[in-house]
Amino acid sequence: DGGITQSPKYLFRKEGQNVTLSCEQNLNHDAMYWYRQDPGQGLRLIYYSQIVNDFQKGDIAEGYSVSREKKESFPLTVTSAQKNPTAFYLCASRQPGTGPTFAFFGQGTRLTVV
Amino acid sequence: GIQVEQSPPDLILQEGANSTLRCNFSDSVNNLQWFHQNPWGQLINLFYIPSGTKQNGRLSATTVATERYSLLYISSSQTTDSGVYFCAAILETSGSRLTFGEGTQLTVNP
């Protein structure tokens, strides 16, 4: 089945450690996105990529890094520089264009830093 | 970039009631979507609706692009409709940036 997969579902890390969240899609989409959601809040854009080997900062990129070496993969690294990394992280993909182009989301990763 | 605002932020209904959720956006958009976030955090696609009206069962949506707003209608609400409803917009010439509103938290009581 086509879809977008995030792993792991739950992740616990000690303060000061870097951690990488996985996002894989087999929808052949060019664009991929990472969002952060805090309890009771909306989705804030961290990074997005329109095409392989290219990505742009979103609204809250500080303390995060990404890579886009393959079309199907867009991993997010939460670095020790991120001051409050505990949150729900959502990855999405879509095919850019002006026709009907749904964005599809993974099931999310809940990161807890202790 | 595009600004997206949703109202109301919270809505509490009795089962069977109807509701209207609103999404305002600051610029002309190529892509406007409505999502439902379930209690487990999963975002479910409801509508792709940059303009016009669509219906899917008890849900329908209307976007008036010239006036920069979209409405999501829920009729005969059920407890399973509870959750957060988001709208999100893209202006493709701004680089495929998908911008979300803050959401409407809907609670449907039995």
GROMACS .gro file of C-alpha atoms in nm:
model
  224
    1ASP     CA    1   0.000   0.000   0.000
    2GLY     CA    2   0.116   0.354  -0.073
    3GLY     CA    3   0.171   0.574   0.226
    4ILE     CA    4   0.401   0.763   0.456
    5THR     CA    5   0.568   0.593   0.751
    6GLN     CA    6   0.720   0.753   1.056
    7SER     CA    7   0.929   0.566   1.306
    8PRO     CA    8   0.948   0.512   1.589
    9LYS     CA    9   0.602   0.593   1.726
   10TYR     CA   10   0.741   0.676   2.071
   11LEU     CA   11   1.095   0.789   2.147
   12PHE     CA   12   1.263   0.867   2.475
   13ARG     CA   13   1.599   1.039   2.497
   14LYS     CA   14   1.817   1.192   2.760
   15GLU     CA   15   1.869   1.566   2.759
   16GLY     CA   16   2.171   1.667   2.553
   17GLN     CA   17   2.151   1.378   2.308
   18ASN     CA   18   2.081   1.417   1.939
   19VAL     CA   19   1.801   1.201   1.802
   20THR     CA   20   1.689   1.127   1.445
   21LEU     CA   21   1.327   1.072   1.346
   22SER     CA   22   1.258   0.871   1.036
   23CYS     CA   23   1.008   0.958   0.760
   24GLU     CA   24   0.968   0.741   0.450
   25GLN     CA   25   0.711   0.769   0.171
   26ASN     CA   26   0.637   0.548  -0.128
   27LEU     CA   27   0.391   0.789  -0.291
   28ASN     CA   28   0.654   0.923  -0.533
   29HIS     CA   29   0.596   1.272  -0.396
   30ASP     CA   30   0.853   1.545  -0.452
   31ALA     CA   31   0.766   1.761  -0.151
   32MET     CA   32   0.808   1.655   0.211
   33TYR     CA   33   0.748   1.842   0.536
   34TRP     CA   34   0.822   1.824   0.908
   35TYR     CA   35   0.591   1.978   1.168
   36ARG     CA   36   0.601   2.005   1.541
   37GLN     CA   37   0.285   1.998   1.754
   38ASP     CA   38   0.276   2.085   2.124
   39PRO     CA   39  -0.022   1.985   2.341
   40GLY     CA   40  -0.335   2.180   2.250
   41GLN     CA   41  -0.153   2.369   1.978
   42GLY     CA   42  -0.148   2.377   1.600
   43LEU     CA   43   0.118   2.249   1.361
   44ARG     CA   44   0.433   2.454   1.322
   45LEU     CA   45   0.656   2.403   1.020
   46ILE     CA   46   1.015   2.301   1.095
   47TYR     CA   47   1.160   2.224   0.753
   48TYR     CA   48   1.029   2.139   0.410
   49SER     CA   49   1.179   2.005   0.091
   50GLN     CA   50   1.043   2.054  -0.259
   51ILE     CA   51   1.289   1.821  -0.429
   52VAL     CA   52   1.580   1.588  -0.359
   53ASN     CA   53   1.895   1.759  -0.229
   54ASP     CA   54   1.708   2.079  -0.148
   55PHE     CA   55   1.527   2.196   0.165
   56GLN     CA   56   1.412   2.519   0.328
   57LYS     CA   57   1.374   2.633   0.686
   58GLY     CA   58   1.026   2.672   0.821
   59ASP     CA   59   0.916   2.886   1.115
   60ILE     CA   60   1.096   2.697   1.394
   61ALA     CA   61   1.409   2.545   1.235
   62GLU     CA   62   1.650   2.635   1.517
   63GLY     CA   63   1.784   2.324   1.687
   64TYR     CA   64   1.676   2.092   1.405
   65SER     CA   65   1.848   1.960   1.094
   66VAL     CA   66   1.729   1.759   0.792
   67SER     CA   67   1.862   1.588   0.482
   68ARG     CA   68   1.698   1.486   0.157
   69GLU     CA   69   1.935   1.249  -0.018
   70LYS     CA   70   1.659   1.027  -0.154
   71LYS     CA   71   1.315   1.116  -0.284
   72GLU     CA   72   1.143   0.878  -0.046
   73SER     CA   73   1.325   0.977   0.273
   74PHE     CA   74   1.334   1.297   0.480
   75PRO     CA   75   1.489   1.232   0.825
   76LEU     CA   76   1.475   1.495   1.098
   77THR     CA   77   1.750   1.530   1.360
   78VAL     CA   78   1.661   1.698   1.686
   79THR     CA   79   1.989   1.833   1.816
   80SER     CA   80   2.097   1.919   2.168
   81ALA     CA   81   2.060   2.285   2.070
   82GLN     CA   82   1.679   2.248   2.065
   83LYS     CA   83   1.582   2.386   2.405
   84ASN     CA   84   1.247   2.215   2.446
   85PRO     CA   85   1.236   1.911   2.217
   86THR     CA   86   0.955   1.718   2.387
   87ALA     CA   87   0.668   1.728   2.136
   88PHE     CA   88   0.469   1.538   1.875
   89TYR     CA   89   0.642   1.539   1.534
   90LEU     CA   90   0.451   1.490   1.209
   91CYS     CA   91   0.588   1.429   0.863
   92ALA     CA   92   0.393   1.488   0.542
   93SER     CA   93   0.439   1.454   0.170
   94ARG     CA   94   0.260   1.587  -0.137
   95GLN     CA   95   0.312   1.634  -0.506
   96PRO     CA   96   0.347   2.006  -0.587
   97GLY     CA   97   0.123   2.145  -0.858
   98THR     CA   98  -0.193   2.342  -0.905
   99GLY     CA   99  -0.419   2.042  -0.953
  100PRO     CA  100  -0.578   1.837  -0.674
  101THR     CA  101  -0.278   1.751  -0.458
  102PHE     CA  102  -0.353   1.620  -0.113
  103ALA     CA  103  -0.087   1.630   0.154
  104PHE     CA  104  -0.061   1.297   0.335
  105PHE     CA  105   0.064   1.260   0.688
  106GLY     CA  106   0.241   0.989   0.880
  107GLN     CA  107   0.118   0.872   1.219
  108GLY     CA  108   0.368   1.087   1.405
  109THR     CA  109   0.648   1.036   1.655
  110ARG     CA  110   0.607   1.137   2.018
  111LEU     CA  111   0.945   1.246   2.147
  112THR     CA  112   1.005   1.277   2.519
  113VAL     CA  113   1.332   1.413   2.649
  114VAL     CA  114   1.409   1.340   3.011
  115GLY     CA  115   0.396   3.389   0.368
  116ILE     CA  116   0.032   3.305   0.389
  117GLN     CA  117  -0.146   3.358   0.721
  118VAL     CA  118  -0.424   3.113   0.809
  119GLU     CA  119  -0.673   3.179   1.089
  120GLN     CA  120  -0.944   2.945   1.214
  121SER     CA  121  -1.251   3.008   1.425
  122PRO     CA  122  -1.386   2.925   1.670
  123PRO     CA  123  -1.091   2.781   1.863
  124ASP     CA  124  -1.323   2.556   2.064
  125LEU     CA  125  -1.671   2.423   1.998
  126ILE     CA  126  -1.888   2.201   2.217
  127LEU     CA  127  -2.200   2.039   2.072
  128GLN     CA  128  -2.465   1.790   2.163
  129GLU     CA  129  -2.488   1.487   1.940
  130GLY     CA  130  -2.713   1.560   1.644
  131ALA     CA  131  -2.634   1.931   1.624
  132ASN     CA  132  -2.491   2.105   1.318
  133SER     CA  133  -2.180   2.321   1.315
  134THR     CA  134  -1.978   2.552   1.092
  135LEU     CA  135  -1.604   2.598   1.117
  136ARG     CA  136  -1.431   2.887   0.945
  137CYS     CA  137  -1.086   2.930   0.789
  138ASN     CA  138  -0.959   3.269   0.670
  139PHE     CA  139  -0.642   3.304   0.464
  140SER     CA  140  -0.443   3.613   0.384
  141ASP     CA  141  -0.364   3.562   0.017
  142SER     CA  142  -0.487   3.385  -0.293
  143VAL     CA  143  -0.412   3.016  -0.266
  144ASN     CA  144  -0.376   2.725  -0.506
  145ASN     CA  145  -0.441   2.458  -0.247
  146LEU     CA  146  -0.673   2.456   0.054
  147GLN     CA  147  -0.726   2.142   0.256
  148TRP     CA  148  -0.928   2.045   0.561
  149PHE     CA  149  -0.801   1.779   0.800
  150HIS     CA  150  -0.939   1.603   1.106
  151GLN     CA  151  -0.692   1.505   1.376
  152ASN     CA  152  -0.815   1.202   1.566
  153PRO     CA  153  -0.742   1.135   1.936
  154TRP     CA  154  -0.429   0.939   1.841
  155GLY     CA  155  -0.284   1.236   1.655
  156GLN     CA  156  -0.337   1.105   1.303
  157LEU     CA  157  -0.430   1.370   1.046
  158ILE     CA  158  -0.705   1.253   0.815
  159ASN     CA  159  -0.771   1.424   0.484
  160LEU     CA  160  -1.125   1.558   0.457
  161PHE     CA  161  -1.132   1.789   0.156
  162TYR     CA  162  -0.909   1.941  -0.107
  163ILE     CA  163  -1.104   2.257  -0.188
  164PRO     CA  164  -0.924   2.566  -0.322
  165SER     CA  165  -1.261   2.688  -0.454
  166GLY     CA  166  -1.622   2.578  -0.481
  167THR     CA  167  -1.824   2.333  -0.275
  168LYS     CA  168  -1.780   1.963  -0.202
  169GLN     CA  169  -1.976   1.716   0.006
  170ASN     CA  170  -1.884   1.387   0.163
  171GLY     CA  171  -2.161   1.234   0.369
  172ARG     CA  172  -2.242   1.456   0.666
  173LEU     CA  173  -1.950   1.684   0.592
  174SER     CA  174  -1.933   1.954   0.331
  175ALA     CA  175  -1.695   2.239   0.258
  176THR     CA  176  -1.715   2.564   0.067
  177THR     CA  177  -1.428   2.791  -0.031
  178VAL     CA  178  -1.488   3.142  -0.160
  179ALA     CA  179  -1.147   3.214  -0.302
  180THR     CA  180  -1.219   3.575  -0.397
  181GLU     CA  181  -1.310   3.653  -0.035
  182ARG     CA  182  -1.033   3.432   0.108
  183TYR     CA  183  -1.227   3.204   0.337
  184SER     CA  184  -1.339   2.846   0.360
  185LEU     CA  185  -1.615   2.687   0.567
  186LEU     CA  186  -1.648   2.331   0.691
  187TYR     CA  187  -2.000   2.217   0.774
  188ILE     CA  188  -2.072   1.919   0.995
  189SER     CA  189  -2.432   1.807   1.006
  190SER     CA  190  -2.597   1.571   1.255
  191SER     CA  191  -2.275   1.555   1.455
  192GLN     CA  192  -2.167   1.230   1.621
  193THR     CA  193  -1.932   1.168   1.911
  194THR     CA  194  -1.681   1.025   1.666
  195ASP     CA  195  -1.658   1.370   1.501
  196SER     CA  196  -1.474   1.496   1.810
  197GLY     CA  197  -1.117   1.604   1.761
  198VAL     CA  198  -0.930   1.894   1.610
  199TYR     CA  199  -1.011   2.027   1.265
  200PHE     CA  200  -0.736   2.204   1.073
  201CYS     CA  201  -0.728   2.392   0.749
  202ALA     CA  202  -0.404   2.433   0.558
  203ALA     CA  203  -0.315   2.641   0.256
  204ILE     CA  204  -0.046   2.664  -0.008
  205LEU     CA  205   0.045   2.933  -0.254
  206GLU     CA  206   0.253   2.733  -0.502
  207THR     CA  207   0.449   3.034  -0.622
  208SER     CA  208   0.577   3.072  -0.265
  209GLY     CA  209   0.751   2.737  -0.284
  210SER     CA  210   0.506   2.466  -0.176
  211ARG     CA  211   0.505   2.588   0.184
  212LEU     CA  212   0.202   2.424   0.354
  213THR     CA  213   0.070   2.658   0.626
  214PHE     CA  214  -0.176   2.547   0.895
  215GLY     CA  215  -0.427   2.735   1.101
  216GLU     CA  216  -0.439   2.686   1.479
  217GLY     CA  217  -0.731   2.447   1.454
  218THR     CA  218  -1.080   2.415   1.601
  219GLN     CA  219  -1.120   2.172   1.891
  220LEU     CA  220  -1.461   2.008   1.850
  221THR     CA  221  -1.621   1.814   2.132
  222VAL     CA  222  -1.946   1.631   2.063
  223ASN     CA  223  -2.123   1.511   2.376
  224PRO     CA  224  -2.368   1.219   2.377
   0.00000   0.00000   0.00000
